[in-house]
Amino acid sequence: EGFNIRKDVPAGEYMGWQEGELVFTGKTLLEMKPVLERWYGVKILMDSKKLANCRMVGSYRQETLKNVLEAMRFALNITYKIEGNRVTIRGGSCK
């Protein structure tokens, strides 16, 4: 009693937030985008609508934005550019 856990979000994702960890369990990039924007204080732009539906699984404990983007680059074959608080993601494909 006292707090609610949404059934559509795995408990591990809530626990991760409390411990300084980003946890994505099969989230699409479209679902990850607002989480990453809030976590790192950036605005993310994606040039591919298809890429938005790609799914990622990962756990990032106190990682830098660049390290998270590098994991996405490796998994999805994207390119990215960080300019101040703006991140542009280009290309990529779901495997």
Coordinates of C-alpha atoms in Angstrom, one line a residue:
E1 CA 0.0 0.0 0.0
G2 CA 1.2 3.5 -0.7
F3 CA 2.6 3.1 -4.2
N4 CA 1.5 1.6 -7.5
I5 CA 3.5 -0.3 -10.1
R6 CA 2.2 -0.1 -13.6
K7 CA 1.7 -3.7 -14.9
D8 CA 3.1 -2.8 -18.3
V9 CA 6.5 -1.8 -17.0
P10 CA 8.8 -4.5 -15.5
A11 CA 9.7 -3.9 -11.9
G12 CA 13.4 -4.1 -12.8
E13 CA 13.0 -0.8 -14.7
Y14 CA 11.7 0.9 -11.5
M15 CA 14.4 -0.5 -9.4
G16 CA 17.0 0.6 -11.9
W17 CA 15.9 4.2 -11.7
Q18 CA 16.4 4.2 -7.9
E19 CA 19.9 2.8 -8.2
G20 CA 21.1 5.1 -11.0
E21 CA 20.6 2.4 -13.7
L22 CA 18.8 2.6 -17.0
V23 CA 17.1 -0.7 -17.8
F24 CA 15.4 -1.4 -21.2
T25 CA 13.7 -4.7 -21.6
G26 CA 12.7 -4.9 -25.2
K27 CA 11.7 -1.3 -25.5
T28 CA 11.4 0.4 -28.9
L29 CA 13.6 3.4 -29.6
L30 CA 10.5 5.5 -29.6
E31 CA 9.7 4.3 -26.1
M32 CA 13.3 4.8 -25.0
K33 CA 13.6 8.3 -26.5
P34 CA 11.7 10.3 -23.7
V35 CA 13.5 8.3 -21.0
L36 CA 16.9 9.1 -22.5
E37 CA 15.9 12.7 -23.0
R38 CA 14.9 13.1 -19.3
W39 CA 17.9 11.1 -18.0
Y40 CA 20.5 13.0 -19.9
G41 CA 18.8 16.4 -20.4
V42 CA 18.9 16.2 -24.2
K43 CA 16.6 16.4 -27.2
I44 CA 16.9 13.4 -29.5
L45 CA 16.0 13.6 -33.2
M46 CA 15.8 10.4 -35.3
D47 CA 15.7 10.7 -39.1
S48 CA 14.2 7.2 -39.7
K49 CA 10.6 6.3 -38.7
K50 CA 11.5 2.6 -39.1
L51 CA 14.3 3.0 -36.6
A52 CA 11.8 4.2 -34.0
N53 CA 10.3 0.7 -33.9
C54 CA 13.6 -1.1 -33.4
R55 CA 13.8 -2.8 -30.0
M56 CA 16.7 -2.8 -27.5
V57 CA 17.5 -4.7 -24.4
G58 CA 20.1 -3.4 -22.1
S59 CA 21.1 -2.2 -18.7
Y60 CA 23.3 0.9 -18.2
R61 CA 24.6 1.7 -14.8
Q62 CA 25.7 5.3 -14.5
E63 CA 26.8 5.3 -18.1
T64 CA 27.5 8.4 -20.1
L65 CA 25.2 9.3 -23.0
K66 CA 28.0 8.6 -25.4
N67 CA 28.4 5.0 -24.1
V68 CA 24.6 4.4 -24.4
L69 CA 24.7 5.7 -28.0
E70 CA 27.7 3.5 -28.8
A71 CA 25.8 0.5 -27.7
M72 CA 22.9 1.6 -30.0
R73 CA 25.4 2.2 -32.8
F74 CA 26.8 -1.3 -32.4
A75 CA 23.3 -3.0 -32.1
L76 CA 21.4 -1.0 -34.7
N77 CA 24.2 0.3 -37.1
I78 CA 23.3 3.9 -36.4
T79 CA 25.4 7.0 -36.6
Y80 CA 24.9 9.8 -34.2
K81 CA 26.0 13.4 -33.5
I82 CA 26.0 15.2 -30.2
E83 CA 25.8 18.9 -30.4
G84 CA 25.3 20.6 -27.0
N85 CA 22.1 19.2 -25.7
R86 CA 20.9 17.9 -29.0
V87 CA 21.5 14.4 -30.4
T88 CA 20.8 13.4 -34.0
I89 CA 20.5 9.7 -34.8
R90 CA 20.7 8.7 -38.5
G91 CA 20.5 5.5 -40.5
G92 CA 20.4 2.1 -38.7
S93 CA 18.4 -1.0 -39.1
C94 CA 16.8 -3.6 -36.9
K95 CA 18.5 -6.9 -37.0

